[in-house]
Each structure stands twice: as C-alpha cells, then as structure tokens.
Amino acid sequence: MKCIVLPEKFDYDGSQISSLWAYNSFGIQEDSIVVFRGLCDVQIEHMIDLEDRRANESIWSEDMVSFIIEHFDSTDLKLIYARQRLFTALVREYLANLGVQTTREGDDLFLKGKKLTVSIASTSAVSQKIHFGINISHDVYGNLKEAGIGEDKQVANFMKGVGEAYVREFEDIEKDLRKSRPLGVV
C-alpha cells in the first residue's frame, strides 16, 4: 500500500472518490491513500450517500484534510465499510495521542459534541473507495483549529502521520495473513 501526501492545496469536489483516481492522477496502480488539504465542495452529482442526496444536503468546508483510500483486493461493500470504521477509529486514536478527545458514532468523529468529520465508502467493479474528510476550520462544525491543531506544520504532520499509520496497519495485516495457518490444517 502506498501513501502520498500532496504538498500543494488540492480541493475535494467528490470526483476523487471515482475508481482509479489515484492511477489516473498520479500513476498509482496499487492500494493507496492519497492525502491532501483544501476546500471541500461536493456537488449533488458526486454525492454517494443517498440520504444526503435525497435531503439535498451540502458537504462544504473552507479548509479540510481529505483522505482518499482505494483497495483492489475486493469489491465487497461490507468490507469497505468495516475498513472505513477502522480508519475512523485509527484517526480517533491518533488524535487522542495528541491530547484531543473525540467521540465516535459509526464513521463520524465529534469534538465537543460538534461533528468533526465527513466520510463515505463505496465500491466499483474494480475497487473499494473511502473518502474521509476532517475540518481544519469551519464556522458551524467541529474543526482541528478548535482542537489546537491549526498551524500548517501541525496539519502537515497530522496528514502524514495518519496516512502512514493506515499503511502500517495494512502492512501488519498482510504479515499476519502470511503467518496464520487455516483452521483444520495441521
């Protein structure tokens, strides 16, 4: 699995959740997590969550860290939702190690009762995808600045640290897969 943290601002509009986006954009042909910071403005045609779409919800943030994750080993929707929850728990753990206490409800994190993150998972014919966004600043929702993570260097360290932690998690899973014998085999 490969982690790429984009050094320049890059806006999220929802199109990045499409299959093979990391390959088309950066030539990455393996499982990946691409991390970037920028504006978030998801137009209705790119909304995956049908509840949000039916309610004509807006997904917008003036400054957000986005994590785009793609796995090619399965197209199972239940598995990618499990991976999404694992990623959410990993972000919560990372924040806790920085002294930031959040609560988790499913795939959402909350800071002082205010929603801090947005996330969606889905599948295509060739892969599984996750978008996980966390507000850096926002007038209505929870954000990293309120948590004391607002300086550019702090945000950059957060982006890299979380991306690399996810890669390590999957490298560790791959190692475990290669050391476990199947049930019923002596």
PDB file of C-alpha atoms in Angstrom, residues 15-111:
ATOM      1  CA  SER A  15     -14.982  13.255  -8.159  1.00  0.00           C
ATOM      2  CA  GLN A  16     -11.902  11.871  -6.383  1.00  0.00           C
ATOM      3  CA  ILE A  17     -13.989   9.001  -4.996  1.00  0.00           C
ATOM      4  CA  SER A  18     -14.146   7.509  -8.500  1.00  0.00           C
ATOM      5  CA  SER A  19     -12.320   4.274  -9.279  1.00  0.00           C
ATOM      6  CA  LEU A  20      -8.715   4.515 -10.380  1.00  0.00           C
ATOM      7  CA  TRP A  21      -8.496   8.222  -9.488  1.00  0.00           C
ATOM      8  CA  ALA A  22      -5.043   7.719  -7.910  1.00  0.00           C
ATOM      9  CA  TYR A  23      -3.875   5.901 -11.040  1.00  0.00           C
ATOM     10  CA  ASN A  24      -5.317   8.484 -13.436  1.00  0.00           C
ATOM     11  CA  SER A  25      -3.952  11.382 -11.380  1.00  0.00           C
ATOM     12  CA  PHE A  26      -0.649  10.054 -10.002  1.00  0.00           C
ATOM     13  CA  GLY A  27       0.106   6.723 -11.700  1.00  0.00           C
ATOM     14  CA  ILE A  28      -0.538   4.689  -8.518  1.00  0.00           C
ATOM     15  CA  GLN A  29      -1.595   1.152  -9.505  1.00  0.00           C
ATOM     16  CA  GLU A  30      -1.693  -0.344  -6.013  1.00  0.00           C
ATOM     17  CA  ASP A  31      -3.768   0.059  -2.873  1.00  0.00           C
ATOM     18  CA  SER A  32      -3.300   3.652  -1.810  1.00  0.00           C
ATOM     19  CA  ILE A  33      -4.130   6.500   0.494  1.00  0.00           C
ATOM     20  CA  VAL A  34      -3.812   9.965  -1.018  1.00  0.00           C
ATOM     21  CA  VAL A  35      -3.917  12.830   1.487  1.00  0.00           C
ATOM     22  CA  PHE A  36      -4.474  16.483   0.661  1.00  0.00           C
ATOM     23  CA  ARG A  37      -5.694  19.748   2.112  1.00  0.00           C
ATOM     24  CA  GLY A  38      -8.059  22.228   0.525  1.00  0.00           C
ATOM     25  CA  LEU A  39     -11.603  23.390   0.059  1.00  0.00           C
ATOM     26  CA  CYS A  40     -14.366  20.771   0.142  1.00  0.00           C
ATOM     27  CA  ASP A  41     -17.432  21.368  -2.005  1.00  0.00           C
ATOM     28  CA  VAL A  42     -19.266  18.210  -3.072  1.00  0.00           C
ATOM     29  CA  GLN A  43     -21.797  18.804  -5.801  1.00  0.00           C
ATOM     30  CA  ILE A  44     -25.001  16.764  -5.834  1.00  0.00           C
ATOM     31  CA  GLU A  45     -23.894  14.709  -8.872  1.00  0.00           C
ATOM     32  CA  HIS A  46     -20.881  13.428  -6.922  1.00  0.00           C
ATOM     33  CA  MET A  47     -22.782  12.550  -3.728  1.00  0.00           C
ATOM     34  CA  ILE A  48     -22.601   8.863  -2.907  1.00  0.00           C
ATOM     35  CA  ASP A  49     -24.722   8.971   0.268  1.00  0.00           C
ATOM     36  CA  LEU A  50     -28.317   8.706  -0.932  1.00  0.00           C
ATOM     37  CA  GLU A  51     -29.710  10.133   2.332  1.00  0.00           C
ATOM     38  CA  ASP A  52     -27.642  13.300   1.822  1.00  0.00           C
ATOM     39  CA  ARG A  53     -28.602  13.406  -1.829  1.00  0.00           C
ATOM     40  CA  ARG A  54     -32.323  12.996  -1.150  1.00  0.00           C
ATOM     41  CA  ALA A  55     -32.181  15.662   1.557  1.00  0.00           C
ATOM     42  CA  ASN A  56     -30.262  17.959  -0.825  1.00  0.00           C
ATOM     43  CA  GLU A  57     -27.569  18.314   1.859  1.00  0.00           C
ATOM     44  CA  SER A  58     -24.435  20.255   1.179  1.00  0.00           C
ATOM     45  CA  ILE A  59     -20.981  18.967   2.028  1.00  0.00           C
ATOM     46  CA  TRP A  60     -18.769  22.008   2.283  1.00  0.00           C
ATOM     47  CA  SER A  61     -15.750  23.168   4.225  1.00  0.00           C
ATOM     48  CA  GLU A  62     -13.435  26.109   3.674  1.00  0.00           C
ATOM     49  CA  ASP A  63     -10.422  24.059   4.780  1.00  0.00           C
ATOM     50  CA  MET A  64     -10.414  20.270   5.065  1.00  0.00           C
ATOM     51  CA  VAL A  65      -7.936  17.415   5.101  1.00  0.00           C
ATOM     52  CA  SER A  66      -9.143  14.682   2.755  1.00  0.00           C
ATOM     53  CA  PHE A  67      -8.005  11.070   2.740  1.00  0.00           C
ATOM     54  CA  ILE A  68      -8.819   9.114  -0.429  1.00  0.00           C
ATOM     55  CA  ILE A  69      -8.335   5.384   0.108  1.00  0.00           C
ATOM     56  CA  GLU A  70      -8.537   2.704  -2.579  1.00  0.00           C
ATOM     57  CA  HIS A  71      -8.236  -1.078  -2.165  1.00  0.00           C
ATOM     58  CA  PHE A  72      -8.176  -3.510  -5.080  1.00  0.00           C
ATOM     59  CA  ASP A  73      -8.433  -6.854  -3.249  1.00  0.00           C
ATOM     60  CA  SER A  74     -12.236  -6.896  -3.067  1.00  0.00           C
ATOM     61  CA  THR A  75     -15.379  -5.144  -4.200  1.00  0.00           C
ATOM     62  CA  ASP A  76     -17.334  -6.171  -1.096  1.00  0.00           C
ATOM     63  CA  LEU A  77     -19.357  -3.228   0.257  1.00  0.00           C
ATOM     64  CA  LYS A  78     -19.497  -4.605   3.805  1.00  0.00           C
ATOM     65  CA  LEU A  79     -15.707  -4.976   3.886  1.00  0.00           C
ATOM     66  CA  ILE A  80     -15.078  -1.391   2.803  1.00  0.00           C
ATOM     67  CA  TYR A  81     -17.487  -0.122   5.437  1.00  0.00           C
ATOM     68  CA  ALA A  82     -15.530  -2.140   8.017  1.00  0.00           C
ATOM     69  CA  ARG A  83     -12.307  -0.585   6.697  1.00  0.00           C
ATOM     70  CA  GLN A  84     -13.922   2.852   6.901  1.00  0.00           C
ATOM     71  CA  ARG A  85     -14.755   2.254  10.578  1.00  0.00           C
ATOM     72  CA  LEU A  86     -11.196   1.011  11.188  1.00  0.00           C
ATOM     73  CA  PHE A  87      -9.849   4.200   9.600  1.00  0.00           C
ATOM     74  CA  THR A  88     -12.182   6.347  11.726  1.00  0.00           C
ATOM     75  CA  ALA A  89     -11.017   4.552  14.879  1.00  0.00           C
ATOM     76  CA  LEU A  90      -7.400   4.997  13.794  1.00  0.00           C
ATOM     77  CA  VAL A  91      -7.917   8.766  13.348  1.00  0.00           C
ATOM     78  CA  ARG A  92      -9.585   8.936  16.763  1.00  0.00           C
ATOM     79  CA  GLU A  93      -6.637   7.087  18.317  1.00  0.00           C
ATOM     80  CA  TYR A  94      -4.150   9.386  16.567  1.00  0.00           C
ATOM     81  CA  LEU A  95      -5.981  12.471  17.856  1.00  0.00           C
ATOM     82  CA  ALA A  96      -6.126  11.009  21.378  1.00  0.00           C
ATOM     83  CA  ASN A  97      -2.344  10.575  21.286  1.00  0.00           C
ATOM     84  CA  LEU A  98      -2.167  14.328  20.572  1.00  0.00           C
ATOM     85  CA  GLY A  99      -4.398  15.002  23.587  1.00  0.00           C
ATOM     86  CA  VAL A 100      -7.561  15.629  21.536  1.00  0.00           C
ATOM     87  CA  GLN A 101     -10.562  13.767  22.914  1.00  0.00           C
ATOM     88  CA  THR A 102     -13.291  12.915  20.416  1.00  0.00           C
ATOM     89  CA  THR A 103     -16.297  10.648  20.409  1.00  0.00           C
ATOM     90  CA  ARG A 104     -17.117   8.248  17.609  1.00  0.00           C
ATOM     91  CA  GLU A 105     -20.517   7.341  16.213  1.00  0.00           C
ATOM     92  CA  GLY A 106     -20.067   4.867  13.372  1.00  0.00           C
ATOM     93  CA  ASP A 107     -17.860   6.544  10.775  1.00  0.00           C
ATOM     94  CA  ASP A 108     -18.156  10.033  12.293  1.00  0.00           C
ATOM     95  CA  LEU A 109     -15.995  11.769  14.882  1.00  0.00           C
ATOM     96  CA  PHE A 110     -17.286  14.538  17.133  1.00  0.00           C
ATOM     97  CA  LEU A 111     -15.366  17.206  19.006  1.00  0.00           C
TER      98      LEU A 111
END
